[in-house]
Structure formats: structure tokens, C-alpha cells
């Protein structure tokens, strides 16, 4: 039995599934909640008619017919008289629905559907007086093929036969496809879920099974324990031919010791062990950090075959869902980067068990409270468990992803105004995740680790099992001792954009350095335009590699006096969310000192110089010289990013053989020695960063056309003819990427045969993705045609189109427009508005401006943001290309 407290209006005595019209019987609670104690949530868009406290949901799926039937009972409070109760429902057909009062009197409610608002209005024959009630009813729904609502994923089972598994995905607004619900974050309630599934299948939900009982004809009814109070989008159900690997954690709560489990297709075996070991350690670690114990008796992570163009994993409370490719460690095909992502993704989703599940944002305006915090916490957790991975260095990449959106006028603030489902879907972007993460890292540095953690713990304790707003967090941390934090935090979360800190020339006298700094706004599409925006910018300034000194740039200009002499790093540790523009003299000094700087400063400085050069604040030459100063013996994480920049430079000269040859020569001269040191094959004792770097260098050198690496890729691919396992191992995808990019028709056909013959869900989808990677336009067209067939699989086909778009953006866009309805049908609802942005990400022709503009006119107003962002970046690429290319050629001396 669950030990969680919940406010219930009625005791529950749910007799059977009631799927064939049998009656539901309910008693009256001894302590019914009075309307005066309950108020409507102040956030959201749902009509204020009733407030739920508990759901009892029972479903019976029919996977063959792709439908399901169910019954629901909702304990509600009606705070004020109303003539109807409005809930959310999509693609559901309600049967007889009644409203039962505390005295047992029942009235019939008449459903009226509003497809636009995704709601159902249950009209009463007379006014409903304030009080406590139960809504009871039956309904039917549809099982989808994409990851929203209740959906099916097909794969080849352990016995070699086709099998079908069912899962749910509800964030942000798809729980209403599973049952009639008050489907908004602030309407928290407890849930009882029962399901009828085949007797030989495993069923899993947020809570452990309470009991199972046979129902005849090879089926069983599984009833799960009552959940804690939570938002509807966190409810989960999955069933299939699964196995569950378990491990007890060292964490305890009122239910006892918390159990960790990995649920995966039968036969997964050892592939689940890496994820299981990582998962078991996260619960006690987060218990200690947050100061509030994980309240559920178990934490599962469920592996689903297939993939999504929108998400990799979902933080359902106690039952995380992750696509199999991002959870299971298959030594035959999992790359080092993918293995790292298994750990990182789990750290992210388990962090959500507190930030998001235990304490939930009140409305999607504050989505970043969930995602920004989980992104920030994932790196902290991985650094704790795997310090040799240098995970905190990846924060620079996250910052750059955020600034890639934030530098354009199409950006939005971290805290944004959300009103529709499409707007909520679009909110899951780099501003929400990575700018949120970067802001939190900056604020933690300002507050100090202990003060920051004390504030987080106070916030958790105050809002557990409830909802919160951004201001609640700032208040808690400031109350813990971080004076002035709210002002800084508000600047960075309520206004969009990126501060630009201009660093003047430095003078040093008597052992002290003086430097003047001024504040501006960095932009990619408004360079030279005056900006009135001001931020309170926390600076961490280091002189000559000394410990950084803290300062606040508050009034747009300041003169800093610092102990010591030497090159000044104005954003030491790269924890500040701002660009740093140095004078040519200061930039040259930093370039000379770069090999001795901390790895994170090496990464951040190079990133800043390139973005400032692309935008036109300074010439490309300084950025290129600094990139060349990164030693090929650098930290593996630094080397990975530095070498990868040559891919972008190589693609800049697409169609210019001389330019590409010059870039290739530079890349090979700089990075072939590191490749030789690492070797082409894994070695015992490889660190994960070295394994990732090896894979990255193979890909980079292959991308820039290094003859030796390209020949090696083709040699290994040819070896498959005599040894089907010749490519097995962590570099499999790197070698296949080179082959597929340069594929002949015969090699492409061979890869297609491999895809069709594979019984591994992950391997099969990887092969199909590679088929879309071909530079040969005829082969790219074949890949697009293949995406419209059933061969790749219903969730893999969109990924094939995305792969083509990486090389042939305009071709993929034209294909999407020509087959728009068919492609949209392949996407889960959350990806339908954002997929076009992915397709257009590499567009680089004037013709595409007109095509995207024409497409934008066909899109509803609340779905235009992704198109606007794609257009803004495309126009900027075209505007700067001639200058950037010319300056790069001058530096290369060609």
C-alpha cells in the first residue's frame, strides 16, 4: 500500500474494469473536502469549473485494432456553482457519464466536444452546487503509431518474430488522449490505474503493481498502487514482451528501500547493466543534494524501440521512458558518445523526479524550471560519478547552442508566454534547456555552492507535491544568503538576448592591471544597431591564470583594478552567459597564452572568437589563429570541439575545390598526429573522452576527405562481405558515416540490404539514417523515396529525411512540401511544428528564402516561430557568407 498522503473526497472501491457496462460502486469518505478549502489554479487556460483530487482509470487496449476502451472516475471539488464541468479530451469518445454527489445522488452529464480547445464540456441538466463529487464514465480511444498519447512500437522480438509494445507519452498535453483529464500542470491529483493485458506480457506504470488477477482468455488485469499527487502529464503506462533487471539503491524512504529497474525487450540481458548501475546511484545522490528523499518505492527506466524527432526520454514519475538507442549499451553498435549519452540522459531524467515531478512549474511559461534545472543537474551528477569524463566542459557547448538561437531577433526570453498546445511544443528548445542551464551555472557561481544548495533545498521543501513559479526559486536562494541574486536572475530570464562585454586595452603598473569594460548586446542580425538592453552581468575575471575575481557590471561601464599582470580572461571558467570582445592586442595575448589556459577557457574563448567573427564584430583571422593555437595534445574534450570546427570550415567552401583542399590540409596537419596516437581501434584502458575523440577524429578527417581515413572506411566496409561482424564495435557508426557520405550506388545498395536484414531495432534505424547521408544527389533522392515506404519503420522515416537535409537541405525541404501530409503523419504531435526548422537548418541558397517565406504563409500563427527562426538564420548565413569566405581564404593564403 502507498504511504503517500492525498486529499480524497471519496474512498475508492473500484470493482473490475467495467469495460462491458458493469457498474462502478463507490462509498462516501468520512472526511470530505469542503469547497472553501480549495481554490482554482491561477495558471493555465482550462475553464474554472472543478478541481480534481484523485483519478481512477481502467483501460483495456486492443493492439491489433489499435484502439482501447476504458472507464474513469474523478473525485472533484466544485468551488462555485456551474452548469457544466470542462475537462481536456482529444480523440476520445465518451459513453454514459454521470456526476455523483456525496449523498450518492447521480445525474447524467452530456458531453460536448471542442476540438480547437481540446476539451469536453460535461453539461448538467441543472446548476451544479458547490461541493464534492465524483465524475464517472466510460470511453474509447485510439492507439497511435507516433510518440504521443497511447502509442504502439513494433519491433522484432527475441524469438525473431514481429511483436508490438505499447507506451504512453503525455508531455506537454497528450494525457488527454489517454483519458478525460484536467490536463494542466497545476491540476495535481493522485492516480489509480488498472490495465488488462495478455497474461504473458509485463505491464509497468509509475508505481509498483498492487496485484494481478486473471481475467480469462489469456489475459490478466494489473492494478498499480496509488501514485503520489502529481500532474497528469507524468502518468505512464507501458506493456510488452519485456524483462526487468533490478538493483536495490542505497536510498530509503517511508516505503522502504528504493528499487531501480531497467525494463527492456526480452533478451536485452547485459545491454541493460550499464544503465542500471548508473540509475541506482542517482537516487541517493539526488536525495543528498536536494534534501528531500525520493518518495516513490521504485524508479524504472523503460526502453522503447524506435525514435522521435522531438525527444529522447521522458521523466514520468517513477517510470522514465527512453528510446532504446539511448538506454541500452550494445557493444556491437553503441558509440562512445552514445554510451556517454546513456548516462547523461538518465541523470537528466532522474533529476526531473525532483525538479518537474515533485515540484512542478505552475504553467508552461516556466517550463525552464523543469528543463533548465535538469540540464544543469545532469552535468553536476555526471561530474560527481565520472570526474574523468570532464563533463562540466560540455557546458560551453550547451551555452553555444543557446546563443545560436538567442543572437537573433526571433529569440524569446527564458520565461515566456505560452497559451496553446503548439506554443508549448515549441518551448522545448535551446533557450529553455541550455540558456536555462547556463543561467543557473552563472547564478550558482555568484551565490556560492553552499548558499545555492541551501536555497534549492528550501525551495524543494516548501513546494514539494505542489507547483511553483520562477520567482519562488529566486526568493528561496536569496533568502539563503545570495543577496542581489533576484535582480541578476530576472535580467537573464525575463528579457531575451546576450550581453556583449567589450574589454578595453589593459595596462599594468606596480603589479596591478587596469582594464575598462563596457556592456552592449551581441547579435547576429542586428550588428551596429543601438541596444537599450541592460543586464546586471556577473564577471569572473582572471589575470595571468590567477584565481578569478568577482565583479558585477551593472551600469554599462566599469574600470576594474586587478592584482597581477598578464592576459585577462573576462569570463574565467566560462560560467557567464555573455560574449567577450577583446581588442586585437588583448586577443593576440590570449592566443599566445591559450595552451596554458584552463581547458574550459580554451573552449569558451575559441567559441567566442568565432561567433564574434561570423557576426562581423571582428575579422575571421583572429578566430582562425586562436583555433590553430589549440594544441593537438589538448584535453580530449577541447580537442574534440577544436577538430570538429574544421568540418564547418570545409563545408563553407562547398563547391570550391581549392578552398576545401586548403582546409583539409590544415585539419590533417594539425590532427592526424593525435589520430595516430589514439589509433583506429579501441584500446584497453581508454578513457571515455579519448574514445569519443577517436570516433570524432575518424569522422572529421573522413569528412574533410583525408585519403587515408576514407580508404580505411571503405576497406572495413568491404570486409563485411567475408565477415558480417567486421565493423562491430564503438566506431561502427563513424566508419559507416564516411562510407555512406561517399557511397557508390553499389555501396548504397549493400547498406540498404544490411538495413532490411537487421533484426536489431537500433542497428536497423542507424543503417537507414546512414542511407540519407549520401552526397550523391541521386542516392539522396532514393533515400527520400524510401522514407515514404514502410521499410524504415514508422518512427525512423522522419529521421531519414532529416539525414538527407544535413547534406541536401533544399532537396529535403522540397520533398517535405511535396509530401507534407504524409510526412506530418510520421511525426509525433510535438515535432510537427518544429520539424521544418530541422529540415532547413543547413539551407544556404537565396531560393530557400522564398520557399520558406511561402511555407510560413501556410502555417497557423501559433506555429510560425520555428519557420521564423529558420528564415532568420538562413538570411544571416547568406548575408555573411561572402565576407567570411573571403577572410578565411585570406588567412589560408589561397
CSV table of N, CA, C and O in Angstrom, one decimal, residues 54-133:
chain,number,residue,atom,x,y,z
A,54,UNK,N,-8.4,13.1,-7.2
A,54,UNK,CA,-8.0,11.7,-7.5
A,54,UNK,C,-8.7,11.1,-8.7
A,54,UNK,O,-9.8,11.5,-9.0
A,55,UNK,N,-7.9,10.3,-9.5
A,55,UNK,CA,-8.4,9.7,-10.7
A,55,UNK,C,-8.3,8.1,-10.5
A,55,UNK,O,-7.4,7.6,-10.0
A,56,UNK,N,-9.4,7.5,-10.9
A,56,UNK,CA,-9.3,6.0,-11.1
A,56,UNK,C,-9.6,5.7,-12.5
A,56,UNK,O,-10.7,6.0,-13.1
A,57,UNK,N,-8.6,5.2,-13.2
A,57,UNK,CA,-8.6,4.9,-14.6
A,57,UNK,C,-8.4,3.4,-14.9
A,57,UNK,O,-7.5,2.9,-14.3
A,58,UNK,N,-9.2,2.9,-15.7
A,58,UNK,CA,-9.0,1.5,-16.1
A,58,UNK,C,-9.2,1.3,-17.6
A,58,UNK,O,-10.1,1.8,-18.2
A,59,UNK,N,-8.2,0.7,-18.2
A,59,UNK,CA,-8.2,0.6,-19.7
A,59,UNK,C,-8.0,-0.8,-20.1
A,59,UNK,O,-7.4,-1.6,-19.4
A,60,UNK,N,-8.5,-1.1,-21.3
A,60,UNK,CA,-8.2,-2.4,-22.0
A,60,UNK,C,-7.8,-2.1,-23.4
A,60,UNK,O,-8.6,-1.8,-24.3
A,61,UNK,N,-6.5,-2.2,-23.7
A,61,UNK,CA,-6.0,-1.9,-25.1
A,61,UNK,C,-6.3,-3.1,-26.0
A,61,UNK,O,-6.3,-4.3,-25.6
A,62,UNK,N,-6.5,-2.8,-27.3
A,62,UNK,CA,-6.6,-3.8,-28.3
A,62,UNK,C,-5.5,-3.4,-29.4
A,62,UNK,O,-5.8,-2.7,-30.3
A,63,UNK,N,-4.3,-3.9,-29.2
A,63,UNK,CA,-3.2,-3.5,-30.1
A,63,UNK,C,-3.4,-3.9,-31.5
A,63,UNK,O,-2.9,-3.2,-32.4
A,64,UNK,N,-4.2,-5.0,-31.8
A,64,UNK,CA,-4.4,-5.3,-33.2
A,64,UNK,C,-5.3,-4.3,-33.9
A,64,UNK,O,-5.0,-3.9,-35.0
A,65,UNK,N,-6.3,-3.9,-33.2
A,65,UNK,CA,-7.3,-3.0,-33.8
A,65,UNK,C,-6.8,-1.5,-33.6
A,65,UNK,O,-7.4,-0.6,-34.2
A,66,UNK,N,-5.7,-1.3,-32.8
A,66,UNK,CA,-5.2,0.0,-32.5
A,66,UNK,C,-6.2,0.9,-31.8
A,66,UNK,O,-6.3,2.1,-32.1
A,67,UNK,N,-7.0,0.3,-30.9
A,67,UNK,CA,-8.0,1.1,-30.2
A,67,UNK,C,-7.9,0.6,-28.7
A,67,UNK,O,-7.2,-0.4,-28.4
A,68,UNK,N,-8.5,1.4,-27.8
A,68,UNK,CA,-8.6,0.9,-26.4
A,68,UNK,C,-9.9,1.4,-25.9
A,68,UNK,O,-10.5,2.4,-26.4
A,69,UNK,N,-10.4,0.8,-24.8
A,69,UNK,CA,-11.6,1.2,-24.1
A,69,UNK,C,-11.3,1.4,-22.7
A,69,UNK,O,-10.3,0.8,-22.2
A,70,UNK,N,-12.1,2.2,-22.0
A,70,UNK,CA,-11.7,2.5,-20.6
A,70,UNK,C,-12.9,3.0,-19.8
A,70,UNK,O,-13.9,3.4,-20.4
A,71,UNK,N,-12.6,3.1,-18.5
A,71,UNK,CA,-13.6,3.8,-17.6
A,71,UNK,C,-12.8,4.7,-16.8
A,71,UNK,O,-11.6,4.6,-16.6
A,72,UNK,N,-13.4,5.8,-16.3
A,72,UNK,CA,-12.7,6.8,-15.5
A,72,UNK,C,-13.7,7.2,-14.4
A,72,UNK,O,-14.9,7.2,-14.5
A,73,UNK,N,-13.0,7.5,-13.3
A,73,UNK,CA,-13.8,8.1,-12.1
A,73,UNK,C,-12.9,9.2,-11.6
A,73,UNK,O,-11.7,8.9,-11.3
A,74,UNK,N,-13.4,10.4,-11.4
A,74,UNK,CA,-12.6,11.5,-10.9
A,74,UNK,C,-13.2,12.1,-9.7
A,74,UNK,O,-14.4,12.6,-9.8
A,75,UNK,N,-12.5,12.2,-8.6
A,75,UNK,CA,-13.0,12.9,-7.4
A,75,UNK,C,-12.7,14.3,-7.6
A,75,UNK,O,-11.5,14.7,-7.8
A,76,UNK,N,-13.7,15.2,-7.6
A,76,UNK,CA,-13.5,16.6,-7.8
A,76,UNK,C,-14.2,17.4,-6.7
A,76,UNK,O,-15.1,17.0,-6.1
A,77,UNK,N,-13.7,18.7,-6.6
A,77,UNK,CA,-14.4,19.7,-5.8
A,77,UNK,C,-14.9,20.8,-6.8
A,77,UNK,O,-14.1,21.2,-7.7
A,78,UNK,N,-16.1,21.2,-6.6
A,78,UNK,CA,-16.7,22.3,-7.4
A,78,UNK,C,-16.7,23.5,-6.4
A,78,UNK,O,-17.6,23.5,-5.5
A,79,UNK,N,-15.8,24.4,-6.5
A,79,UNK,CA,-15.8,25.6,-5.6
A,79,UNK,C,-16.9,26.5,-5.7
A,79,UNK,O,-17.3,27.2,-4.7
A,80,UNK,N,-17.5,26.6,-6.9
A,80,UNK,CA,-18.6,27.6,-7.1
A,80,UNK,C,-19.6,27.0,-8.1
A,80,UNK,O,-19.3,26.1,-8.9
A,81,UNK,N,-20.8,27.4,-8.0
A,81,UNK,CA,-21.9,26.9,-8.8
A,81,UNK,C,-21.5,27.0,-10.3
A,81,UNK,O,-21.0,28.0,-10.8
A,82,UNK,N,-21.9,25.9,-11.1
A,82,UNK,CA,-21.6,25.9,-12.5
A,82,UNK,C,-22.6,25.0,-13.2
A,82,UNK,O,-23.2,24.1,-12.5
A,83,UNK,N,-22.8,25.2,-14.5
A,83,UNK,CA,-23.8,24.4,-15.2
A,83,UNK,C,-23.1,23.3,-16.0
A,83,UNK,O,-23.8,22.5,-16.7
A,84,UNK,N,-21.8,23.2,-15.9
A,84,UNK,CA,-21.0,22.2,-16.6
A,84,UNK,C,-19.6,22.1,-16.0
A,84,UNK,O,-19.1,23.0,-15.4
A,85,UNK,N,-19.0,20.9,-16.3
A,85,UNK,CA,-17.6,20.7,-15.9
A,85,UNK,C,-16.8,20.5,-17.1
A,85,UNK,O,-17.2,19.7,-18.0
A,86,UNK,N,-15.7,21.2,-17.3
A,86,UNK,CA,-14.9,21.2,-18.5
A,86,UNK,C,-13.6,20.5,-18.2
A,86,UNK,O,-12.9,20.9,-17.3
A,87,UNK,N,-13.3,19.4,-19.0
A,87,UNK,CA,-12.1,18.7,-18.9
A,87,UNK,C,-11.4,18.8,-20.2
A,87,UNK,O,-12.0,19.2,-21.2
A,88,UNK,N,-10.2,18.2,-20.3
A,88,UNK,CA,-9.5,18.1,-21.6
A,88,UNK,C,-9.7,16.7,-22.1
A,88,UNK,O,-9.7,15.7,-21.4
A,89,UNK,N,-9.9,16.6,-23.4
A,89,UNK,CA,-10.0,15.3,-24.1
A,89,UNK,C,-9.8,15.5,-25.6
A,89,UNK,O,-10.3,16.5,-26.1
A,90,UNK,N,-9.0,14.6,-26.2
A,90,UNK,CA,-8.7,14.6,-27.6
A,90,UNK,C,-8.8,13.2,-28.1
A,90,UNK,O,-8.3,12.2,-27.5
A,91,UNK,N,-9.6,13.1,-29.2
A,91,UNK,CA,-9.7,11.8,-29.9
A,91,UNK,C,-10.3,10.7,-29.0
A,91,UNK,O,-10.0,9.5,-29.2
A,92,UNK,N,-11.1,11.1,-28.1
A,92,UNK,CA,-11.8,10.2,-27.2
A,92,UNK,C,-13.3,10.3,-27.4
A,92,UNK,O,-13.8,11.4,-27.7
A,93,UNK,N,-14.0,9.2,-27.3
A,93,UNK,CA,-15.5,9.3,-27.4
A,93,UNK,C,-16.0,8.8,-26.1
A,93,UNK,O,-15.8,7.6,-25.7
A,94,UNK,N,-16.7,9.7,-25.4
A,94,UNK,CA,-17.3,9.3,-24.1
A,94,UNK,C,-18.6,8.6,-24.2
A,94,UNK,O,-19.4,8.9,-25.1
A,95,UNK,N,-18.8,7.6,-23.3
A,95,UNK,CA,-20.1,6.9,-23.2
A,95,UNK,C,-20.9,7.6,-22.2
A,95,UNK,O,-20.7,8.8,-21.9
A,96,UNK,N,-21.7,6.9,-21.5
A,96,UNK,CA,-22.5,7.4,-20.4
A,96,UNK,C,-21.6,8.0,-19.3
A,96,UNK,O,-20.7,7.4,-18.8
A,97,UNK,N,-21.9,9.3,-19.0
A,97,UNK,CA,-21.1,10.0,-18.0
A,97,UNK,C,-22.0,10.6,-16.9
A,97,UNK,O,-23.0,11.2,-17.3
A,98,UNK,N,-21.7,10.3,-15.7
A,98,UNK,CA,-22.6,10.8,-14.6
A,98,UNK,C,-21.8,11.6,-13.5
A,98,UNK,O,-20.6,11.4,-13.4
A,99,UNK,N,-22.5,12.4,-12.8
A,99,UNK,CA,-21.9,13.1,-11.7
A,99,UNK,C,-22.6,12.6,-10.4
A,99,UNK,O,-23.8,12.7,-10.3
A,100,UNK,N,-21.8,12.1,-9.5
A,100,UNK,CA,-22.3,11.5,-8.3
A,100,UNK,C,-22.0,12.4,-7.1
A,100,UNK,O,-20.8,12.7,-6.9
A,101,UNK,N,-23.0,12.8,-6.4
A,101,UNK,CA,-22.8,13.7,-5.2
A,101,UNK,C,-22.4,12.9,-4.0
A,101,UNK,O,-22.4,11.6,-3.9
A,102,UNK,N,-22.0,13.6,-2.9
A,102,UNK,CA,-21.6,12.9,-1.7
A,102,UNK,C,-22.7,12.2,-1.1
A,102,UNK,O,-22.5,11.2,-0.3
A,103,UNK,N,-23.9,12.5,-1.4
A,103,UNK,CA,-25.1,11.8,-0.9
A,103,UNK,C,-25.5,10.6,-1.7
A,103,UNK,O,-26.5,9.9,-1.5
A,104,UNK,N,-24.7,10.3,-2.8
A,104,UNK,CA,-25.0,9.2,-3.7
A,104,UNK,C,-25.9,9.5,-4.8
A,104,UNK,O,-26.1,8.7,-5.7
A,105,UNK,N,-26.5,10.7,-4.8
A,105,UNK,CA,-27.4,11.0,-5.9
A,105,UNK,C,-26.6,11.3,-7.2
A,105,UNK,O,-25.5,12.0,-7.2
A,106,UNK,N,-27.0,10.7,-8.3
A,106,UNK,CA,-26.3,10.8,-9.6
A,106,UNK,C,-27.2,11.5,-10.7
A,106,UNK,O,-28.4,11.3,-10.7
A,107,UNK,N,-26.5,12.3,-11.5
A,107,UNK,CA,-27.1,13.0,-12.6
A,107,UNK,C,-26.3,12.7,-13.9
A,107,UNK,O,-25.1,12.4,-13.8
A,108,UNK,N,-27.0,12.6,-15.0
A,108,UNK,CA,-26.3,12.3,-16.3
A,108,UNK,C,-25.7,13.6,-16.9
A,108,UNK,O,-26.4,14.6,-16.9
A,109,UNK,N,-24.5,13.6,-17.3
A,109,UNK,CA,-23.8,14.7,-17.9
A,109,UNK,C,-23.8,14.5,-19.4
A,109,UNK,O,-23.5,13.4,-19.9
A,110,UNK,N,-24.0,15.5,-20.2
A,110,UNK,CA,-24.0,15.4,-21.7
A,110,UNK,C,-22.7,16.0,-22.2
A,110,UNK,O,-22.4,17.2,-22.0
A,111,UNK,N,-21.9,15.2,-22.9
A,111,UNK,CA,-20.6,15.7,-23.4
A,111,UNK,C,-20.7,16.6,-24.7
A,111,UNK,O,-21.5,16.2,-25.6
A,112,UNK,N,-20.0,17.7,-24.7
A,112,UNK,CA,-19.9,18.5,-25.9
A,112,UNK,C,-18.4,18.8,-26.2
A,112,UNK,O,-17.7,19.3,-25.3
A,113,UNK,N,-18.0,18.4,-27.4
A,113,UNK,CA,-16.5,18.4,-27.7
A,113,UNK,C,-16.1,19.7,-28.3
A,113,UNK,O,-16.8,20.2,-29.2
A,114,UNK,N,-15.0,20.2,-27.9
A,114,UNK,CA,-14.4,21.4,-28.6
A,114,UNK,C,-13.0,21.0,-29.1
A,114,UNK,O,-12.0,21.0,-28.3
A,115,UNK,N,-12.9,20.7,-30.4
A,115,UNK,CA,-11.6,20.2,-30.9
A,115,UNK,C,-10.5,21.2,-30.8
A,115,UNK,O,-9.3,20.9,-30.6
A,116,UNK,N,-10.9,22.5,-31.0
A,116,UNK,CA,-9.8,23.5,-31.0
A,116,UNK,C,-9.2,23.7,-29.7
A,116,UNK,O,-8.0,23.8,-29.5
A,117,UNK,N,-10.0,23.7,-28.6
A,117,UNK,CA,-9.5,23.8,-27.3
A,117,UNK,C,-9.1,22.5,-26.6
A,117,UNK,O,-8.7,22.4,-25.5
A,118,UNK,N,-9.3,21.4,-27.4
A,118,UNK,CA,-9.0,20.0,-26.9
A,118,UNK,C,-9.7,19.8,-25.6
A,118,UNK,O,-9.1,19.3,-24.6
A,119,UNK,N,-11.0,20.0,-25.5
A,119,UNK,CA,-11.7,19.9,-24.3
A,119,UNK,C,-13.1,19.2,-24.5
A,119,UNK,O,-13.6,19.1,-25.7
A,120,UNK,N,-13.7,18.8,-23.4
A,120,UNK,CA,-15.0,18.3,-23.5
A,120,UNK,C,-15.8,18.9,-22.3
A,120,UNK,O,-15.3,19.0,-21.2
A,121,UNK,N,-17.0,19.5,-22.7
A,121,UNK,CA,-17.8,20.2,-21.7
A,121,UNK,C,-18.9,19.2,-21.3
A,121,UNK,O,-19.7,18.8,-22.1
A,122,UNK,N,-18.9,18.8,-20.0
A,122,UNK,CA,-19.9,17.9,-19.5
A,122,UNK,C,-21.0,18.7,-18.9
A,122,UNK,O,-20.9,19.2,-17.8
A,123,UNK,N,-22.1,18.9,-19.7
A,123,UNK,CA,-23.2,19.8,-19.3
A,123,UNK,C,-24.1,19.0,-18.4
A,123,UNK,O,-24.5,17.9,-18.6
A,124,UNK,N,-24.6,19.7,-17.3
A,124,UNK,CA,-25.5,19.2,-16.4
A,124,UNK,C,-26.9,19.7,-16.7
A,124,UNK,O,-27.1,20.8,-17.3
A,125,UNK,N,-28.0,18.9,-16.4
A,125,UNK,CA,-29.3,19.4,-16.6
A,125,UNK,C,-29.8,20.5,-15.8
A,125,UNK,O,-30.7,21.2,-16.1
A,126,UNK,N,-29.0,20.8,-14.7
A,126,UNK,CA,-29.3,21.9,-13.8
A,126,UNK,C,-28.0,22.4,-13.2
A,126,UNK,O,-27.0,21.7,-13.3
A,127,UNK,N,-28.0,23.5,-12.5
A,127,UNK,CA,-26.8,24.0,-11.9
A,127,UNK,C,-26.2,23.0,-10.9
A,127,UNK,O,-26.9,22.4,-10.1
A,128,UNK,N,-24.9,22.9,-10.9
A,128,UNK,CA,-24.2,22.1,-10.0
A,128,UNK,C,-23.8,22.9,-8.8
A,128,UNK,O,-23.0,23.9,-9.0
A,129,UNK,N,-24.2,22.6,-7.7
A,129,UNK,CA,-23.9,23.4,-6.5
A,129,UNK,C,-22.5,23.1,-6.0
A,129,UNK,O,-21.9,22.1,-6.3
A,130,UNK,N,-21.9,24.1,-5.3
A,130,UNK,CA,-20.6,23.8,-4.8
A,130,UNK,C,-20.6,22.6,-3.9
A,130,UNK,O,-21.5,22.3,-3.2
A,131,UNK,N,-19.5,21.8,-3.9
A,131,UNK,CA,-19.4,20.6,-3.1
A,131,UNK,C,-18.4,19.6,-3.7
A,131,UNK,O,-17.7,19.9,-4.7
A,132,UNK,N,-18.4,18.4,-3.2
A,132,UNK,CA,-17.5,17.4,-3.6
A,132,UNK,C,-18.3,16.3,-4.4
A,132,UNK,O,-19.4,16.0,-4.0
A,133,UNK,N,-17.8,15.9,-5.5
A,133,UNK,CA,-18.5,15.0,-6.4
A,133,UNK,C,-17.5,13.9,-7.0
A,133,UNK,O,-16.3,14.1,-6.8
